[in-house]
Short mmCIF file of C-alpha atoms in Angstrom, two decimals:
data_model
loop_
_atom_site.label_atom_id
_atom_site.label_comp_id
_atom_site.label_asym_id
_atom_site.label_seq_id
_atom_site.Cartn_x
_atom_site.Cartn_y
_atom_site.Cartn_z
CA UNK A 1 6.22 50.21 8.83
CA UNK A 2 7.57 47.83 5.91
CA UNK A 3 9.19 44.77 7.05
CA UNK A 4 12.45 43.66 5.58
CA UNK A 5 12.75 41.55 2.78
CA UNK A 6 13.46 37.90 3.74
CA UNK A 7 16.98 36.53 3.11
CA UNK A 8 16.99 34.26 0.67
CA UNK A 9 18.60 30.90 0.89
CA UNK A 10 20.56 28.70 -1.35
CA UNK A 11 19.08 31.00 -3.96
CA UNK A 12 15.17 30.23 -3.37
CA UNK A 13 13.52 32.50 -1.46
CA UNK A 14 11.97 31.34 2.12
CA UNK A 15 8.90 29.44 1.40
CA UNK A 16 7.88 30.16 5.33
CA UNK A 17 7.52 34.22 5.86
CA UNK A 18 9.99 35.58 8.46
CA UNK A 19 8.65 37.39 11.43
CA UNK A 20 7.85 40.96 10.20
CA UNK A 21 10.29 43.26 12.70
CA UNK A 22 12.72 42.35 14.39
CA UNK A 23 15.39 44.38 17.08
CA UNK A 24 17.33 45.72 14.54
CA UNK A 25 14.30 46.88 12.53
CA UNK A 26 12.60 48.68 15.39
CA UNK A 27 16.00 50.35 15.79
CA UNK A 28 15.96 51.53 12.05
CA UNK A 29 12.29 53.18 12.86
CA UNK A 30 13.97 54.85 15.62
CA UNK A 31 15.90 56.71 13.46
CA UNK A 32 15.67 60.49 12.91
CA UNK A 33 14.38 60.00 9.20
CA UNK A 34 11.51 57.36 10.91
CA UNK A 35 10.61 59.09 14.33
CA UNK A 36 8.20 56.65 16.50
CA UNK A 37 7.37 56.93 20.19
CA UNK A 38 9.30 55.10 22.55
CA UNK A 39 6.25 54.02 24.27
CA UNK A 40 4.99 52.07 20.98
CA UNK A 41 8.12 50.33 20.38
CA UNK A 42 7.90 47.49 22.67
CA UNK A 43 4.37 47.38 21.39
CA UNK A 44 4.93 47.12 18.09
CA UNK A 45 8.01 44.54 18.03
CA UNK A 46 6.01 42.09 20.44
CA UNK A 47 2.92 42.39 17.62
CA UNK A 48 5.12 41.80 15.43
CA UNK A 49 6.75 38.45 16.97
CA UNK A 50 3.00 37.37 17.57
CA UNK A 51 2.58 37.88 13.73
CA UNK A 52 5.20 35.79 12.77
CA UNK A 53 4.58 32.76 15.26
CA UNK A 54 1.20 33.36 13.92
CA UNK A 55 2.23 32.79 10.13
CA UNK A 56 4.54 30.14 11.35
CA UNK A 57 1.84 27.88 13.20
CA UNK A 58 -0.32 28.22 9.90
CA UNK A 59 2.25 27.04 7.69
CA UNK A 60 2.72 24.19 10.19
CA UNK A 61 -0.55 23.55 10.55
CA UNK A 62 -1.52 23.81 6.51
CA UNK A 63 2.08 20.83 5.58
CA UNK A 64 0.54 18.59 8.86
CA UNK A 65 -2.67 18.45 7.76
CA UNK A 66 -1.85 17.56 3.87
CA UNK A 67 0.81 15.12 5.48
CA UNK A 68 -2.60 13.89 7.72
CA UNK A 69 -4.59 12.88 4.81
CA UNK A 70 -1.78 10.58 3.38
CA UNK A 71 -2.79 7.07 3.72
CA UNK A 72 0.07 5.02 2.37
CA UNK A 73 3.81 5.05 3.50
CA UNK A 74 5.29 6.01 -0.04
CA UNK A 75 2.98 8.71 -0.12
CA UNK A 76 3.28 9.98 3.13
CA UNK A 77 7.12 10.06 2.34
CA UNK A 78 7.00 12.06 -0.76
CA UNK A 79 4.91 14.11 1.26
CA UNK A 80 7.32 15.10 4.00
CA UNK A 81 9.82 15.14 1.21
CA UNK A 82 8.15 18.10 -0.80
CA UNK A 83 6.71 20.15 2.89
CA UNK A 84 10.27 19.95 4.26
CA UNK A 85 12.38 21.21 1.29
CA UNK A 86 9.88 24.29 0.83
CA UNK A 87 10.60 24.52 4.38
CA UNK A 88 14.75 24.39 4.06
CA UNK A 89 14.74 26.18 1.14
CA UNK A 90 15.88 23.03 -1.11
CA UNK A 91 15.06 21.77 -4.16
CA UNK A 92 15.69 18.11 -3.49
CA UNK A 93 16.12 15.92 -1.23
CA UNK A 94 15.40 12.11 0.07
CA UNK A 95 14.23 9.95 2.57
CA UNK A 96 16.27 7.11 3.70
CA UNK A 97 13.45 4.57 5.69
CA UNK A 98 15.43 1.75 7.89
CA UNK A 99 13.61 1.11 11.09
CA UNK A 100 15.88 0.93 14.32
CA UNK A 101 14.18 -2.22 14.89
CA UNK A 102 15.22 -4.10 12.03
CA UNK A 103 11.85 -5.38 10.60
CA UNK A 104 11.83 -3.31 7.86
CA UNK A 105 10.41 -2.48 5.39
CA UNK A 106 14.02 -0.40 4.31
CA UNK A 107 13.80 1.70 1.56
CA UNK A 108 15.20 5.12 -0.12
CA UNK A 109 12.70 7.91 -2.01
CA UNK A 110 13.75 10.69 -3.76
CA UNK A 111 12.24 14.32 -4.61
CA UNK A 112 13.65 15.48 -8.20
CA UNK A 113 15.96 12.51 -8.16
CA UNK A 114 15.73 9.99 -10.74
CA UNK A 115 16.50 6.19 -9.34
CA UNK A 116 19.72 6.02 -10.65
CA UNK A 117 20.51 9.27 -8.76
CA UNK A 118 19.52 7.66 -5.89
CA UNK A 119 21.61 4.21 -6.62
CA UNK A 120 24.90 6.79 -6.83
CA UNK A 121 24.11 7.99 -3.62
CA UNK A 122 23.97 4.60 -2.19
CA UNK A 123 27.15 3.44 -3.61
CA UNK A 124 29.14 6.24 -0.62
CA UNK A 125 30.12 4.43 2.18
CA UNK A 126 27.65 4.99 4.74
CA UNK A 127 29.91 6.77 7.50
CA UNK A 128 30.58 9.45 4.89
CA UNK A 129 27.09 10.62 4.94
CA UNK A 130 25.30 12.40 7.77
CA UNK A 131 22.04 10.00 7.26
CA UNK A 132 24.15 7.05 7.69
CA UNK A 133 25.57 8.73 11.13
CA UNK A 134 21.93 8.82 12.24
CA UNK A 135 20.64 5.60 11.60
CA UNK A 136 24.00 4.11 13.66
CA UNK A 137 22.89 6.35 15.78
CA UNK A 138 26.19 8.05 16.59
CA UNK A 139 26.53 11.09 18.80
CA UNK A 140 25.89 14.39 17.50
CA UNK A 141 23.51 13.88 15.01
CA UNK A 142 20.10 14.06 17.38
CA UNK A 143 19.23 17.66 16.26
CA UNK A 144 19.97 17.53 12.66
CA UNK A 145 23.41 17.59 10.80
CA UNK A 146 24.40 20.70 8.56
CA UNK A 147 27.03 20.41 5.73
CA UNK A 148 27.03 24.24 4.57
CA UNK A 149 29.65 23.91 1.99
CA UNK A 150 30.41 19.74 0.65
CA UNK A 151 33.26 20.59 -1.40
CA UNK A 152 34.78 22.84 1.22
CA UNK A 153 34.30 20.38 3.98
CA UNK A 154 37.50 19.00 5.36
CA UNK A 155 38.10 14.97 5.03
CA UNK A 156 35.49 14.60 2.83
CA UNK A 157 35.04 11.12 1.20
CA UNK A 158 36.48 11.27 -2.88
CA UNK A 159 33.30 9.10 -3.37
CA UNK A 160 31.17 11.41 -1.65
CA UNK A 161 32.32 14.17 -3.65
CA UNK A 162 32.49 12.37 -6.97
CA UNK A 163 28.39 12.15 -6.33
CA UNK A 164 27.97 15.52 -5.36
CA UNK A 165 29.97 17.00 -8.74
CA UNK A 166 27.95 14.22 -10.59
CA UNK A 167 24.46 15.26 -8.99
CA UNK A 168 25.53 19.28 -9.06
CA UNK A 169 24.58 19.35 -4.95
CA UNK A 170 26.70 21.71 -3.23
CA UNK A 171 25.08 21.44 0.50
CA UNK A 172 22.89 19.53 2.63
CA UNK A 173 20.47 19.27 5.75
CA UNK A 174 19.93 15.99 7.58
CA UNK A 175 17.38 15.53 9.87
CA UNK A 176 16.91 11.84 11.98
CA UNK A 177 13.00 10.98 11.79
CA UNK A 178 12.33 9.25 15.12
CA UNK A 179 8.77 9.48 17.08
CA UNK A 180 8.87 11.39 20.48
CA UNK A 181 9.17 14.97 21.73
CA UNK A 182 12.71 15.43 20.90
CA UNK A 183 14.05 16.18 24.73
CA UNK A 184 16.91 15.20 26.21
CA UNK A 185 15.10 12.82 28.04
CA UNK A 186 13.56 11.37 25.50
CA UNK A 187 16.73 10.76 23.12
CA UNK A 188 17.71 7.31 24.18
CA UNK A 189 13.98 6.09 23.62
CA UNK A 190 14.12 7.87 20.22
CA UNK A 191 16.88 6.21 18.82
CA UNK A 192 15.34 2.77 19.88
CA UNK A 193 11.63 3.84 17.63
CA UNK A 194 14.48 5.41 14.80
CA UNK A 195 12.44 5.02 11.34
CA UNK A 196 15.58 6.42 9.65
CA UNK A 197 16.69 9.85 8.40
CA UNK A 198 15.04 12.87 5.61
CA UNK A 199 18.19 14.87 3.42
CA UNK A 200 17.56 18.16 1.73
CA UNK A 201 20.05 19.03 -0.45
CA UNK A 202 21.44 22.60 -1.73
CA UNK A 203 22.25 23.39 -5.22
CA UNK A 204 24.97 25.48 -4.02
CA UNK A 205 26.82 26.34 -0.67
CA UNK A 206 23.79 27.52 2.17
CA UNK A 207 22.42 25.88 5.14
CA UNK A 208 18.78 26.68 6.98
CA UNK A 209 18.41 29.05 9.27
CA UNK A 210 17.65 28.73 12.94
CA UNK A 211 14.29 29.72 12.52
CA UNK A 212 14.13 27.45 9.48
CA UNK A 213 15.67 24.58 11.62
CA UNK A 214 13.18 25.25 14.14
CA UNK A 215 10.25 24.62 11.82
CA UNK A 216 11.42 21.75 9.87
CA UNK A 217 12.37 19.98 12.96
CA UNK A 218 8.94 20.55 14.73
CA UNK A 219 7.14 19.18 11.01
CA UNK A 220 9.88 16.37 11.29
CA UNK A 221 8.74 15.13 14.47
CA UNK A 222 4.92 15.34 13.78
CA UNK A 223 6.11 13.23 10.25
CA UNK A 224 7.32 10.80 12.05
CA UNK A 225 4.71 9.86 14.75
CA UNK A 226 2.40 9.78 11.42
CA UNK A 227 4.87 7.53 9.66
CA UNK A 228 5.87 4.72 12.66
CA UNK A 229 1.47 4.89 12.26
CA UNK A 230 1.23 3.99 8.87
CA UNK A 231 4.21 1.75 9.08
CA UNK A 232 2.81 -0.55 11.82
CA UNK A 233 -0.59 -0.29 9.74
CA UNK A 234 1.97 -1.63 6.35
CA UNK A 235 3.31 -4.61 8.85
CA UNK A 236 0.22 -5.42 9.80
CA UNK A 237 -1.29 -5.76 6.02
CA UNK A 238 1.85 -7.36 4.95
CA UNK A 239 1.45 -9.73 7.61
CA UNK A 240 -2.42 -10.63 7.00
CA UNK A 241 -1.59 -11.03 3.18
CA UNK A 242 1.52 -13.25 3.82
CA UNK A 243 -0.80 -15.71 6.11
CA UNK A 244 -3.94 -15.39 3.86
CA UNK A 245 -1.47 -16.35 1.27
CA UNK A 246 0.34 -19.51 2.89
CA UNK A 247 -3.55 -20.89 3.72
CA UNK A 248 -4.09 -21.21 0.04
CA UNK A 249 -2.54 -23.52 -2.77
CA UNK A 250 0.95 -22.81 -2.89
CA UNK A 251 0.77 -24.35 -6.53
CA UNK A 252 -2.01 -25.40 -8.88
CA UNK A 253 -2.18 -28.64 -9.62
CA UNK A 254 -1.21 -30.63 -13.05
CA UNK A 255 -3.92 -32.20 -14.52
CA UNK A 256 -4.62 -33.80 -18.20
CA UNK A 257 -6.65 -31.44 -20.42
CA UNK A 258 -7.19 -28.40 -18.39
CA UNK A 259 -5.05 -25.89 -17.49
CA UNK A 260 -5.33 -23.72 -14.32
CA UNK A 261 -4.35 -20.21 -13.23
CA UNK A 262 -5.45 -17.99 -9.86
CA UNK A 263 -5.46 -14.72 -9.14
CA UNK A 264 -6.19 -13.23 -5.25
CA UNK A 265 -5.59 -9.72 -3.36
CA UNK A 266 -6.34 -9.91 0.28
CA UNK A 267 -7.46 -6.11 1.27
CA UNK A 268 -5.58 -4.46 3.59
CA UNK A 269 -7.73 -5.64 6.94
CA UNK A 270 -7.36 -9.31 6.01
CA UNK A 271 -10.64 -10.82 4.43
CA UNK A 272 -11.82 -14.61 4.19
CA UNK A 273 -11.81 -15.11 0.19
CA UNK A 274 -10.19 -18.34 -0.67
CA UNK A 275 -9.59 -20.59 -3.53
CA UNK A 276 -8.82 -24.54 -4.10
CA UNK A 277 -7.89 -26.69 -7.10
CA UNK A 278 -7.02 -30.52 -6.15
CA UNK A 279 -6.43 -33.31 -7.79
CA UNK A 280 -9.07 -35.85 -7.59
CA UNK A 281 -9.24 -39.98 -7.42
CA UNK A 282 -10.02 -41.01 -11.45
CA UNK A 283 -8.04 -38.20 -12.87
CA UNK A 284 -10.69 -35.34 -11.67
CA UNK A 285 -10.43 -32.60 -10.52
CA UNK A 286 -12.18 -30.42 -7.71
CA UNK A 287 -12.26 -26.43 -7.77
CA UNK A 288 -13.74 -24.49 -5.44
CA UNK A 289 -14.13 -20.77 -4.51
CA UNK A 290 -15.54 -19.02 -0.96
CA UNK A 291 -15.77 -16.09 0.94
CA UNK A 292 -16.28 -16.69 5.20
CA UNK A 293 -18.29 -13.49 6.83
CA UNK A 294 -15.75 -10.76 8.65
CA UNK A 295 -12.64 -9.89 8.30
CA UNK A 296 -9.19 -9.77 10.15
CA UNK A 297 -7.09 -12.30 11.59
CA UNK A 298 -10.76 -14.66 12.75
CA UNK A 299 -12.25 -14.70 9.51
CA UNK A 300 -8.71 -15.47 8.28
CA UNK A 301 -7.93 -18.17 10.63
CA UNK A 302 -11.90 -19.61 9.53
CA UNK A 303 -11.22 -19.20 5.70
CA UNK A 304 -8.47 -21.82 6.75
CA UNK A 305 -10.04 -24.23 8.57
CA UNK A 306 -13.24 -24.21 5.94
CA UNK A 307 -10.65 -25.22 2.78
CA UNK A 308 -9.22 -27.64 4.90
CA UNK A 309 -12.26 -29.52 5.82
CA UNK A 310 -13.74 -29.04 2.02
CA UNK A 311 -10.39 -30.96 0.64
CA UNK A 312 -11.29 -33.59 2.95
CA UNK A 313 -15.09 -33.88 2.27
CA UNK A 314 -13.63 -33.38 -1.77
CA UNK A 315 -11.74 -36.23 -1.52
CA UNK A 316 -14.32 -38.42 0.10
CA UNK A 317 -17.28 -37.25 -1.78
CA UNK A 318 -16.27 -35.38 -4.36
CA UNK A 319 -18.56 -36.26 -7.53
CA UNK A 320 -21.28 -35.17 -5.57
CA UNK A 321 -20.64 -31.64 -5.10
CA UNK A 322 -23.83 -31.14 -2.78
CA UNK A 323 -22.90 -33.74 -0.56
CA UNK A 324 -19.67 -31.93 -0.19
CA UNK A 325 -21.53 -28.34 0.60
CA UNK A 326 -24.16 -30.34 2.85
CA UNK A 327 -21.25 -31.95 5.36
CA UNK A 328 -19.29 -27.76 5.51
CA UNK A 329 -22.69 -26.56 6.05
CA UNK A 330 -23.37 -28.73 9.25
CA UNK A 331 -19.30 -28.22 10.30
CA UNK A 332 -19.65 -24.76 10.14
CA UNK A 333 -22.82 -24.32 11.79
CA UNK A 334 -21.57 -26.90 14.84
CA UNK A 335 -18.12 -25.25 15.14
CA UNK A 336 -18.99 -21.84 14.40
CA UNK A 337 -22.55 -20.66 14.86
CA UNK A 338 -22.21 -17.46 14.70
CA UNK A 339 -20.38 -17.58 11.27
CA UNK A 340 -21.61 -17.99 7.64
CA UNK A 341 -20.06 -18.19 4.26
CA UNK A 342 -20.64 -18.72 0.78
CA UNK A 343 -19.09 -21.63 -1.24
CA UNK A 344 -18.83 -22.61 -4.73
CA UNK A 345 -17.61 -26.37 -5.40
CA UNK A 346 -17.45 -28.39 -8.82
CA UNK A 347 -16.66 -31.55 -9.55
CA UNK A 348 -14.63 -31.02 -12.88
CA UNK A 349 -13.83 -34.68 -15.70
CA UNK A 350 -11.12 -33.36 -18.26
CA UNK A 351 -11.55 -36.36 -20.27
CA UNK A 352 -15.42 -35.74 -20.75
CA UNK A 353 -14.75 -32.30 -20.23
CA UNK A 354 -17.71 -32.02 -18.03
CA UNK A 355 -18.26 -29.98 -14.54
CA UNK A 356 -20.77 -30.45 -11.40
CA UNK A 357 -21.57 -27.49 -9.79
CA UNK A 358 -22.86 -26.60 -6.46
CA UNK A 359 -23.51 -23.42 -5.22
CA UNK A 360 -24.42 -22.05 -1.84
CA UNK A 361 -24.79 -18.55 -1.35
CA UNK A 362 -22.15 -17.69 -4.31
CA UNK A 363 -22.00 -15.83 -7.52
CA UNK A 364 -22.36 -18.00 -10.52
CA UNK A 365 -19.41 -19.41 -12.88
CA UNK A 366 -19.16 -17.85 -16.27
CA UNK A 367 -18.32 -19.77 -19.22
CA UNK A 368 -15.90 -18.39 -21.78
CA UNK A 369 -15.40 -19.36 -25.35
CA UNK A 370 -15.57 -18.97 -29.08
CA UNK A 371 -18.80 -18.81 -29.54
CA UNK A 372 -20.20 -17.99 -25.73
CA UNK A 373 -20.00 -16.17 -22.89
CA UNK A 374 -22.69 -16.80 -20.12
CA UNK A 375 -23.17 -16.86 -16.73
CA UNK A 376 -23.78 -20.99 -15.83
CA UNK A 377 -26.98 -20.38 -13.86
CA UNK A 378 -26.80 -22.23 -10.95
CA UNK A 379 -29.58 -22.80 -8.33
CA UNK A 380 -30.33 -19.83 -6.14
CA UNK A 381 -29.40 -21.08 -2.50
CA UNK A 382 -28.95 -19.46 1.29
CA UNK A 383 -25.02 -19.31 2.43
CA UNK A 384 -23.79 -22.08 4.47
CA UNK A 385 -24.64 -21.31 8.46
CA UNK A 386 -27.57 -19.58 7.42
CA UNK A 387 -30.24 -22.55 7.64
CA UNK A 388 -30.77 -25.47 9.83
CA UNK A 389 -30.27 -27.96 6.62
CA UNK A 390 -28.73 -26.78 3.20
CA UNK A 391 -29.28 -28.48 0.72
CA UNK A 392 -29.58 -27.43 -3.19
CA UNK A 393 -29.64 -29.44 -6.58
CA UNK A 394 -26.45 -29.24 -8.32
CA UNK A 395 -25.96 -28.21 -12.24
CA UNK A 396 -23.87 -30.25 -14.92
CA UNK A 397 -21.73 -28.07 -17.69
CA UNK A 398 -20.63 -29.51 -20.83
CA UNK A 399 -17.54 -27.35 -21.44
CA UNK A 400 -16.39 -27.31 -25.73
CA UNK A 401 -12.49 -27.74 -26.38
CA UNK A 402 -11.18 -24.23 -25.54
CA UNK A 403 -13.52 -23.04 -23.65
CA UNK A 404 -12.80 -21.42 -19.79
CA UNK A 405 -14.61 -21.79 -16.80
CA UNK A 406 -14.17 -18.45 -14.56
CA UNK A 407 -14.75 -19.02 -11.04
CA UNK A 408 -14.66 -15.40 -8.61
CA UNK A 409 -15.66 -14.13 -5.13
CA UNK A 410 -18.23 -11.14 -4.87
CA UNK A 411 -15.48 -9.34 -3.97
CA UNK A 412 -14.48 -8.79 -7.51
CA UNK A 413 -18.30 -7.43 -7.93
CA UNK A 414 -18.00 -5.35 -5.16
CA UNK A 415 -14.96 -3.33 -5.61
CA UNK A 416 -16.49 -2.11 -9.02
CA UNK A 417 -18.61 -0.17 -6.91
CA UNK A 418 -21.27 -0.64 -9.07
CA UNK A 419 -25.02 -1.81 -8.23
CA UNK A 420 -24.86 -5.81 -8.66
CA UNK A 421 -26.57 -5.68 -12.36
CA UNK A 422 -24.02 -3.69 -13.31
CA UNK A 423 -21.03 -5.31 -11.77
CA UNK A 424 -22.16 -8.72 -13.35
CA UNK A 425 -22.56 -6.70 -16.49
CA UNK A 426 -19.41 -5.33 -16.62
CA UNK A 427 -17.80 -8.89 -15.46
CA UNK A 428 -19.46 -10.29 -18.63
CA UNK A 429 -18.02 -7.56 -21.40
CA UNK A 430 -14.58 -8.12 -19.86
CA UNK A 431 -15.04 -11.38 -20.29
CA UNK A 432 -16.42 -11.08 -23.70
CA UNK A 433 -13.82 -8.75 -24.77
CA UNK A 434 -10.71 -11.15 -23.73
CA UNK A 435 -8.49 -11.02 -26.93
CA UNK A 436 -8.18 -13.89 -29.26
CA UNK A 437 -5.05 -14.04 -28.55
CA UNK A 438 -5.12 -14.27 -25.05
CA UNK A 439 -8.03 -17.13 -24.64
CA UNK A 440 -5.42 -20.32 -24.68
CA UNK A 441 -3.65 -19.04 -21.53
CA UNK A 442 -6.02 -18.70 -18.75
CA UNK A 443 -3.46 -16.82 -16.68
CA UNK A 444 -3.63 -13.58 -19.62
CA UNK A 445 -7.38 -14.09 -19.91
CA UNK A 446 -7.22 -13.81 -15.65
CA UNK A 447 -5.36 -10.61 -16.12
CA UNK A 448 -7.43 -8.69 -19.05
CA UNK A 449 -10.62 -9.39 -16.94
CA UNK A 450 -9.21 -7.82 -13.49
CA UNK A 451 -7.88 -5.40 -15.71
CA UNK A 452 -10.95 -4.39 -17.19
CA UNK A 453 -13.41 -4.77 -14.64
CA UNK A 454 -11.24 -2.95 -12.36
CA UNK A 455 -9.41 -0.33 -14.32
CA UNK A 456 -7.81 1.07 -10.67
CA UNK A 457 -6.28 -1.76 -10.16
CA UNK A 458 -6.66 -4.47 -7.06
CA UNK A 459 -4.06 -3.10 -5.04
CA UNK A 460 -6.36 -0.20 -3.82
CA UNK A 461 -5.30 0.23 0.01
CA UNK A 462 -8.88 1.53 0.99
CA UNK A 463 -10.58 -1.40 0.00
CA UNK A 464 -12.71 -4.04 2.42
CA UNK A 465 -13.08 -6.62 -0.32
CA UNK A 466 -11.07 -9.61 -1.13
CA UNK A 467 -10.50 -10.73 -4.91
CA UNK A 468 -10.08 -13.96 -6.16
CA UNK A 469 -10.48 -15.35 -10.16
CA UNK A 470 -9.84 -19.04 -10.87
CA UNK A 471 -9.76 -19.61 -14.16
CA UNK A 472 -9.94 -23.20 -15.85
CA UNK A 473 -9.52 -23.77 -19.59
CA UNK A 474 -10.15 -26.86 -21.03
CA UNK A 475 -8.39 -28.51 -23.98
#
């Protein structure tokens, strides 16, 4: 028996396949020109049913489990943008993201509309769209608003439909996107966890079906327990980056004959990189660069406390960069034992252009200019926390007029991915390879190196490492 050829909708035919029979077809197969046995019949329409939910549940399952393997908001968004218009039977559509709670972050995506579209569609007051009824969470708008027909639609807004002639949208489907299991129950606790509201929108007059409505607002609901997920998990980043960010220098310093610039990317679980540049009694100048073991708000909260207390040993002590190292080493090993880090500290004279370096545990310098580029080899030495004394000779640098001093964490070694030979390798042809003229602004030579040593860029969301680059450029 051939089932009946899905209606199609808004012109697009139904991405999701209808349930194969249905009453009136078993009554058409019942006809003298089709004679069955009305002992199959039941039969036959309750295989059919089981057929459909059948096909149904596998589309569901096949848009959840791409919308699963999103890791990012904006991605996860586009995602539920593209599974719930095939669902509708749209073509476009956005997402409008406002959390009930009001800590953000609020924003508006489109699917097949350009930004300005979207900036049009903004500029309608918000009672005049159904999305904007949502997230005020007025009544009637918990199961989805339908406007079949816009330009038929009685009291419509003139702006509203001045957008829709511009945009050539004829229809739309609103659905709320709130976590929970959609009962009555359940509604006042919904609108409290709102995230905000998804619009399909027709090309010309339609509106989904029940059926349709039924499986776009089950994939709506999963969406949305996956999205208040990865939007706590986009708080909590934001959050570790804005406090990693307030430990460090707010500003680099001004000092005579060298000019500074600093790049850093906390990864998404909060690492302990850090970077320092202060000024110095004598007109010097102290820069430093470290990385504390562990990651999350601890090894946050330590990367603080260990650039505090090397600023105060720096100012002390400062032209003798081991002495600095030696009086961290014992902090950290009396105030946290089970802790160790790595530290790089130099003792920098503009006017002599000449830099003291003392290592523990960290990747060497490398020395830019016209006529080098070269790791400064510094000694090999345990981390701080690591031995019962530390202790290491320091190295002195001689830096020519022009010349830049590039201070990292391993973290820029280790998101290459590469083995370490080949990370320093690659460090040392981006270095090399810094345009000539980019080498009298240490901020663009900063840029071409991250750049080139990590052509993905260092906003990569999966990533356990910290980067920092401090670059120093002498005159």
């Amino acid at each position: 028996m051939n089932a009946p050829h899905p209606p199609k909708v808004a012109g697009i035919d139904s991405t999701v396949p209808a349930p194969a029979h249905t009453v009136a077809s078993v009554a058409t197969s019942t006809s003298p020109a089709a004679p069955a046995n009305p002992q199959n019949a039941p039969g036959v329409l309750l295989q059919d049913r089981l057929a459909g939910w059948v096909s149904d549940l596998t589309t569901l399952h096949e848009l959840t489990e791409h919308l699963a393997r999103t890791s990012s908001l904006d991605e996860a968004l586009q995602e539920l943008l593209r599974a719930g218009a095939a669902l509708v039977g749209a073509r476009r559509g956005l997402v409008v993201l406002e959390p009930a709670d009001g800590h953000g972050p609020d924003t508006m995506i489109g699917l097949g509309l350009a930004r300005a579209d979207l900036g049009h569609i903004e500029t309608i007051p918000r009672s005049a769209v159904p999305y904007g009824r949502i997230l005020e969470g007025l009544p009637g708008t918990d199961d989805g608003v339908a406007v079949p027909d816009l330009l038929a639609e009685k009291g419509l807004d003139p702006r509203h439909r001045e957008v829709a002639a511009r945009l050539g949208y004829a229809a739309s489907y609103t659905l709320p996107l709130a976590p929970g299991a959609g009962t009555d129950a359940a509604r006042t606790a919904e609108a409290a966890r709102r995230l905000g509201a998804a619009v399909w929108l027709y090309d010309e007059p339609a509106e989904p079906s029940e059926r349709q409505r039924h499986l776009v607002g089950l994939y709506a609901r999963y969406a949305a327990e996956h999205l208040a997920r990865l939007l706590e998990l986009e708080r909590t980043r934001a959050s570790m980056a804005t406090m990693s960010e307030e430990l460090l220098p707010s500003r680099l310093p001004r000092i005579p004959g060298v000019q500074l610039a600093a790049r850093h990317r906390t990864s998404p679980h909060g690492g302990g990189d850090w970077y320092d540049a202060l000024p110095l009694p004598d007109a010097a100048l102290g820069l430093a660069v470290g990385s504390v073991t562990g990651a999350g708000p601890s090894a946050v909260a330590a990367m603080g406390r260990l650039r505090a207390s090397l600023r105060a040993y720096a100012v002390m002590e400062g032209e003798d960069p081991v002495a600095v190292l030696s009086d961290l080493e014992l902090l950290l090993r009396l105030t946290e034992p089970a802790r160790s880090a790595t530290a790089l500290f130099g003792y920098c004279e503009p006017a002599l252009r000449r830099v003291t370096l003392a290592g523990a545990g960290h990747s060497p310098p490398l020395l830019l200019g016209e006529r080098r580029t070269e790791f400064v080899e510094t000694s090999v030495s345990a981390p701080l926390g690591m031995l019962a004394c530390w202790e290491a000779p320091s190295v002195e640098v001689h830096v020519e007029p022009g010349e830049t001093v590039l201070l990292y964490t391993d973290g820029l070694l280790h998101r290459t991915g590469d083995p370490t030979d080949r990370a320093f390798a690659r460090l040392h042809a981006a270095a090399a390879g810094v345009p000539q003229a980019l080498r009298r602004d240490p901020g663009a030579i900063a840029d071409h190196v991250l750049r080139t040593v990590l052509p993905e860029g260092v906003q990569t969301t999966d990533s356990t490492e910290d980067v920092v680059l401090l670059a120093a450029r002498f005159e």
